[in-house]
Coordinates of C-alpha atoms in Angstrom, one line a residue:
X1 CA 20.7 -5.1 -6.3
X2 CA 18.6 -7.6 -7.6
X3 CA 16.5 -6.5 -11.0
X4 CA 13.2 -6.9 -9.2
X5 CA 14.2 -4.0 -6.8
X6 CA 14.3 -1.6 -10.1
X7 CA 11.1 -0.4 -11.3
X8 CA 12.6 -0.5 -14.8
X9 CA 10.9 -4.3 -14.4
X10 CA 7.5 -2.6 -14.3
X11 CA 7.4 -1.0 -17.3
X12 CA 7.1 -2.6 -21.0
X13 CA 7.0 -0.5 -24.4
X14 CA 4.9 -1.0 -27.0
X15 CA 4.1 0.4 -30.6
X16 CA 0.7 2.0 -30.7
X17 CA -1.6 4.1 -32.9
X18 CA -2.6 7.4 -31.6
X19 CA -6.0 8.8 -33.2
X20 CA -6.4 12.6 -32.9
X21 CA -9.0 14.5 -34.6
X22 CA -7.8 18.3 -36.3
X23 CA -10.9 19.3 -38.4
X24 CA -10.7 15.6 -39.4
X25 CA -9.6 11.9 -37.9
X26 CA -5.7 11.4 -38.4
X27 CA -3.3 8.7 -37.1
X28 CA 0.1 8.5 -36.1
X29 CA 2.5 5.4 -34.5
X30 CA 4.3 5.7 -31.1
X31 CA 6.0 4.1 -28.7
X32 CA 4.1 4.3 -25.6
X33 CA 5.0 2.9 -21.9
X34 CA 2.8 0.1 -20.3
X35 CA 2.7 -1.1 -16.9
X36 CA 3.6 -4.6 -16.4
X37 CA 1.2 -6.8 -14.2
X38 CA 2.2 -10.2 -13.5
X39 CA 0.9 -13.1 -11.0
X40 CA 3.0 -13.3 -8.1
X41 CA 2.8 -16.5 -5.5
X42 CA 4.2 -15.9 -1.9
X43 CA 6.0 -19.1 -0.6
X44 CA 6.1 -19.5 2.9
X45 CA 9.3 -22.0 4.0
X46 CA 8.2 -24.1 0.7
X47 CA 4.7 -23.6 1.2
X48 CA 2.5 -21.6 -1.1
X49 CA 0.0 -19.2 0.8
X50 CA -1.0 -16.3 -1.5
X51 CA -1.2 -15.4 -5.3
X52 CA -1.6 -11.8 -6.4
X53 CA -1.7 -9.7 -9.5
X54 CA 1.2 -7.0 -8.9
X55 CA 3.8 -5.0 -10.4
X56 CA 6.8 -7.0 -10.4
X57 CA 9.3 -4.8 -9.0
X58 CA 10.3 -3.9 -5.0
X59 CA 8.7 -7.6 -4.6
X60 CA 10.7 -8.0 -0.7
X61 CA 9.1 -5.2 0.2
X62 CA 5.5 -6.3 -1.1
X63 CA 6.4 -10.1 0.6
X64 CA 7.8 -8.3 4.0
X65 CA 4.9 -5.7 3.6
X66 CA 2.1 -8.0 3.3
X67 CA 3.6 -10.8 6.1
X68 CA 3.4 -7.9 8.5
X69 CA -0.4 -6.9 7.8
X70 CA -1.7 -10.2 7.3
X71 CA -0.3 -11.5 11.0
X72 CA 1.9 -14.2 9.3
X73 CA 5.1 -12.7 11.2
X74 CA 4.8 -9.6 13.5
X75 CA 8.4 -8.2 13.3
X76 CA 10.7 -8.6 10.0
X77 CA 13.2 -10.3 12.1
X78 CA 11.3 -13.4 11.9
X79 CA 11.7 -13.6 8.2
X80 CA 15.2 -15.0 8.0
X81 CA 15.5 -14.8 3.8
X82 CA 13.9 -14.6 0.7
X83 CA 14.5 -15.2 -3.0
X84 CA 12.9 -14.3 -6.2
X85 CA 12.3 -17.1 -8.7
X86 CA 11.2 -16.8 -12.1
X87 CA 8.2 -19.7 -12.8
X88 CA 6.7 -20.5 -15.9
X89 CA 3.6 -18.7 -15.5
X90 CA 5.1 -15.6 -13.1
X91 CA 7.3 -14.7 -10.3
X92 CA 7.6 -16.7 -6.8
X93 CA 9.3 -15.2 -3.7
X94 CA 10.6 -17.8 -1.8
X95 CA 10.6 -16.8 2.2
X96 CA 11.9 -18.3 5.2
X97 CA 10.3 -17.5 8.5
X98 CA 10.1 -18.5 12.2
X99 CA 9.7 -22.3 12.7
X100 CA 6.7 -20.6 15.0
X101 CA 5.2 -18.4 12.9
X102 CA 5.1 -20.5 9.8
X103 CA 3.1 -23.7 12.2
X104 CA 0.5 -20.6 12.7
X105 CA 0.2 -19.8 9.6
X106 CA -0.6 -23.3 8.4
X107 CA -3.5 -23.6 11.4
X108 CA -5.2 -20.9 9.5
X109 CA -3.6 -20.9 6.1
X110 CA -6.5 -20.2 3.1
X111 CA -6.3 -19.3 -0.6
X112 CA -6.1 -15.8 -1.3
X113 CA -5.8 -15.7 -4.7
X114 CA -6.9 -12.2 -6.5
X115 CA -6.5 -10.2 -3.6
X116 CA -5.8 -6.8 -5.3
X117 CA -9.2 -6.6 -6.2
X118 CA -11.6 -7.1 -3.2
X119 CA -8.6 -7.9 -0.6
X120 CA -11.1 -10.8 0.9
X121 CA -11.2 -13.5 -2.3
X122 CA -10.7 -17.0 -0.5
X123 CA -12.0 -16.1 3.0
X124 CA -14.4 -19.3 3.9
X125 CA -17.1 -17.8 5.9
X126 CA -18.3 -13.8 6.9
X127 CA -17.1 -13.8 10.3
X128 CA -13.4 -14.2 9.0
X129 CA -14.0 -11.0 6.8
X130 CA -14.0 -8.2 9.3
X131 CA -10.7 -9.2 11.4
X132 CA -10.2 -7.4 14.6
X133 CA -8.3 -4.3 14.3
X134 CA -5.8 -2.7 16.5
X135 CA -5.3 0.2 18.5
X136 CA -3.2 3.2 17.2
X137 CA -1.6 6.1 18.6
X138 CA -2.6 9.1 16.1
X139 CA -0.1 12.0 15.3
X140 CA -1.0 15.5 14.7
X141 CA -0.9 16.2 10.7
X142 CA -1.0 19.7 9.7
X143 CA -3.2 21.1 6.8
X144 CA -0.1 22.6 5.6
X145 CA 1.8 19.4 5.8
X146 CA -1.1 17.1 3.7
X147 CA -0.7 20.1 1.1
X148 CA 3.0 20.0 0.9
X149 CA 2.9 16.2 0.5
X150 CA 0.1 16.6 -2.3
X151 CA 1.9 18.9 -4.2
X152 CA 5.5 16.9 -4.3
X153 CA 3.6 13.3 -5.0
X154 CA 3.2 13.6 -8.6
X155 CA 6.9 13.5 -9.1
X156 CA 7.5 10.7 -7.1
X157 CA 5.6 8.5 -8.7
X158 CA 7.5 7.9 -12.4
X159 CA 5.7 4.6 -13.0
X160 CA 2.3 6.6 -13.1
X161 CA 4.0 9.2 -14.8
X162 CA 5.1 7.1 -17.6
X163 CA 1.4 4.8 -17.7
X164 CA -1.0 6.3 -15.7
X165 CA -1.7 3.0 -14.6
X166 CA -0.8 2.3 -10.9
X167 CA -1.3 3.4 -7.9
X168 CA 1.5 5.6 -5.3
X169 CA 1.5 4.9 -1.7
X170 CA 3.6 7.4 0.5
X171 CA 5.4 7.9 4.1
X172 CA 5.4 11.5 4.6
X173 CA 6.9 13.3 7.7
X174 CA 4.8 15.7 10.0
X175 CA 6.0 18.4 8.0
X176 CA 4.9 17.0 4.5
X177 CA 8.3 15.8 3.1
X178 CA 8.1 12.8 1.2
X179 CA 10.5 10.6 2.2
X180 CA 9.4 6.9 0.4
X181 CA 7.5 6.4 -2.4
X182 CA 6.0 2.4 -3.4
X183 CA 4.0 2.2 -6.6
X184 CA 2.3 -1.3 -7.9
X185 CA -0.9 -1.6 -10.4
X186 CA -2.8 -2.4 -7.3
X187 CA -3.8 -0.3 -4.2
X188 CA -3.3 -2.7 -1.6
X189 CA 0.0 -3.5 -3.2
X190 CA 1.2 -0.5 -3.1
X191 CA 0.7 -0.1 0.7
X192 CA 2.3 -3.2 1.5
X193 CA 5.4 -2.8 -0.4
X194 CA 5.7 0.8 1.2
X195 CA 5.0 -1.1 4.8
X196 CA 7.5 -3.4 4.2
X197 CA 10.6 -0.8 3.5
X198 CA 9.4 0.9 6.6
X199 CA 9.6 -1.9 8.4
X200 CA 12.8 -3.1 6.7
X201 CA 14.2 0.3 7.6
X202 CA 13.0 0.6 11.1
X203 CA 11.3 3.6 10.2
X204 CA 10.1 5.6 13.4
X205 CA 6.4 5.7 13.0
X206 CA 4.8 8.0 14.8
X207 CA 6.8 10.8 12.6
X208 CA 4.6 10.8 10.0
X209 CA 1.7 9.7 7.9
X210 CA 0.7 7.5 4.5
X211 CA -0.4 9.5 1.8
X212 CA -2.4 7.3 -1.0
X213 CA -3.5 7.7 -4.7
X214 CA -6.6 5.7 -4.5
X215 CA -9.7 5.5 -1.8
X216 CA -10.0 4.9 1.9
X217 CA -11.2 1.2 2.2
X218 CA -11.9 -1.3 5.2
X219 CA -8.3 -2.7 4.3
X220 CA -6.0 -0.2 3.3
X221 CA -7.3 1.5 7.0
X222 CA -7.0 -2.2 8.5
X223 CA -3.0 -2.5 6.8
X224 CA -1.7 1.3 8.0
X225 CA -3.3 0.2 12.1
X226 CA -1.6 -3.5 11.3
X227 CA 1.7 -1.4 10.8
X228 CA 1.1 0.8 13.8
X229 CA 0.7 3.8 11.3
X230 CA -1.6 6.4 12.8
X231 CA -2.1 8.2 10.1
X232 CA -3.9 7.7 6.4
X233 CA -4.6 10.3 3.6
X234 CA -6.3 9.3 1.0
X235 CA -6.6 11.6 -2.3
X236 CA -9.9 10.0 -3.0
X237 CA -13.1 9.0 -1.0
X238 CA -13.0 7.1 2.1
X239 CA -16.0 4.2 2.1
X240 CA -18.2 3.9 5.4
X241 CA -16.3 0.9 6.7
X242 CA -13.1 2.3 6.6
X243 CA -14.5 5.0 8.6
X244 CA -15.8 3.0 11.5
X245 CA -12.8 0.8 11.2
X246 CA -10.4 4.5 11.9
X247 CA -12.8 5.2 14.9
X248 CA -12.1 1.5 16.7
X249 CA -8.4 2.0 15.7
X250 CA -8.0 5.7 16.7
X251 CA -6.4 6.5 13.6
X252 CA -7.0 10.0 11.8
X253 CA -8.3 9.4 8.4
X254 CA -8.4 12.2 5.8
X255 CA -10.2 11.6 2.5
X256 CA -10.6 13.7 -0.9
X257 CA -7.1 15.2 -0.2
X258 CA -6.5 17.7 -3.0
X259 CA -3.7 20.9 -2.6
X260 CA -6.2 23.4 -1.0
X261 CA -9.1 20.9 0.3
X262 CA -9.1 17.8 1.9
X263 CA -12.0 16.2 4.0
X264 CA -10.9 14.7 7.6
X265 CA -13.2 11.7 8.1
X266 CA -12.0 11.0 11.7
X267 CA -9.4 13.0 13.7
X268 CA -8.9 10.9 16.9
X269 CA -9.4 13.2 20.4
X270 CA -6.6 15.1 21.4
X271 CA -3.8 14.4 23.9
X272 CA -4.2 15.9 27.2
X273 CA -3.5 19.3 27.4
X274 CA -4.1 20.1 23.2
X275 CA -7.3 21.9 22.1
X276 CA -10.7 19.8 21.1
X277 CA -11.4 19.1 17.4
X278 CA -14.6 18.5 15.2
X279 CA -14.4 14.7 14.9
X280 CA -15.2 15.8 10.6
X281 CA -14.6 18.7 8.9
X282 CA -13.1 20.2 5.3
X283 CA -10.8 22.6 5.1
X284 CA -10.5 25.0 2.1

């Protein structure tokens, strides 16, 4: 197993000061657990493409993940290998892909440096920022099953255990059992490298839904329909876009997710022969 697949690489320790006030302001030394962020370039068949700020661990999944929902390869048989190289300044993973795939990704190749911030830095004009989004085929998710899910994250996610400092994206079944678990220091990250081991897997999708620690934006929506996932829950808010972007993709899109409440921002209309839904609605 390479080390980079360990998330022991995430994670640095550190001596610190603790301050706590008892009647008066008192000090004590600690060891306390960091996570580790580190620029990571994405080399295309010698090419540079992309630069991020990640966690440097699961990084094949996080290449795999992200050449999936960014259209540089559309199945993970067209990436024939991949190596992770230490640079000066940060980590590189080297990939190989489709003599095909890597001519259209230098017709439209940009910088995307920074892209776990705003997930658009280096796009050249406003049309290019709202891509077209595909089609989805929604499952049904059970109340009981976002609950179950809710309840059993927290103890999958040992690097925000330890920090408190990244975010959890993960693939649930229809019946709430968490089955994988990606963490990175950035949102979009996380998703990807929990994209890529499903597709890396061969994961059957339409058996479950994402469950992830941060909000519903236009991208993390625009990565899950990308992936043919039909299915996002968010434990925070979703943002307007994200929400019209569910609609175009039929994809159910729950928000706010907490053990006994959760707000469903779009639930996609029912298969022939099941019963009619509110398109929005919390349940308590």
């Amino acid at each position: 197993m390479s080390v980079y697949e360990s998330e022991e690489t995430a994670l640095a320790h550190l001596l610190v000061e603790v301050r706590r006030r008892a009647g008066e302001w008192q000090g004590n030394v600690g060891e306390d657990a960091l996570a580790e962020e580190v620029p990571v370039a994405l080399i295309y068949n010698g090419i540079s493409h992309a630069v991020m700020m990640a966690s440097p661990d699961r990084l094949f999944d996080l290449a795999l993940g992200f050449s999936l929902t960014e259209g540089i390869i559309a199945h993970v048989h067209e990436c024939y290998d991949w190596e992770v190289r230490e640079e000066q300044n940060g980590l590189a993973v080297h990939l190989t892909i489709a003599t095909q795939r890597l001519a259209a990704l230098k017709e439209r190749r940009r910088s995307t440096t920074g892209r776990t911030g705003c997930g658009l830095c280096g796009t050249e004009a406003l049309d290019q920022a709202i891509r077209p989004i595909p089609r989805v085929q929604a499952p049904t998710v059970e109340d009981t099953a976002i609950a179950r899910a809710l309840e059993a994250f927290a103890a999958h996610q040992p690097l925000k255990g330890a920090t408190g400092a990244v975010h959890g994206a993960a693939w649930c079944s229809l019946e709430g059992e968490i089955i994988y678990v990606r963490e990175d220091v950035g949102r979009h990250n996380a998703l990807d490298k929990l994209i890529g081991a499903l597709a890396y897997d061969e994961t059957p999708l339409e058996r479950g839904f994402v469950l992830v620690s941060s909000r519903a934006s236009y991208e993390m929506v625009h990565k899950c329909a990308s992936a043919d996932i039909g299915a996002l829950v968010a434990v925070s808010a979703a943002t307007a876009l994200a929400v019209s972007q569910a609609r175009l993709a039929n994809l159910l899109l729950v928000g706010f997710a907490r053990p006994n409440r959760h707000v469903i921002y779009h639930r996609p209309a029912p298969h022939q022969g099941e019963a009619p839904c509110p398109p929005t609605q919390t349940t308590t």
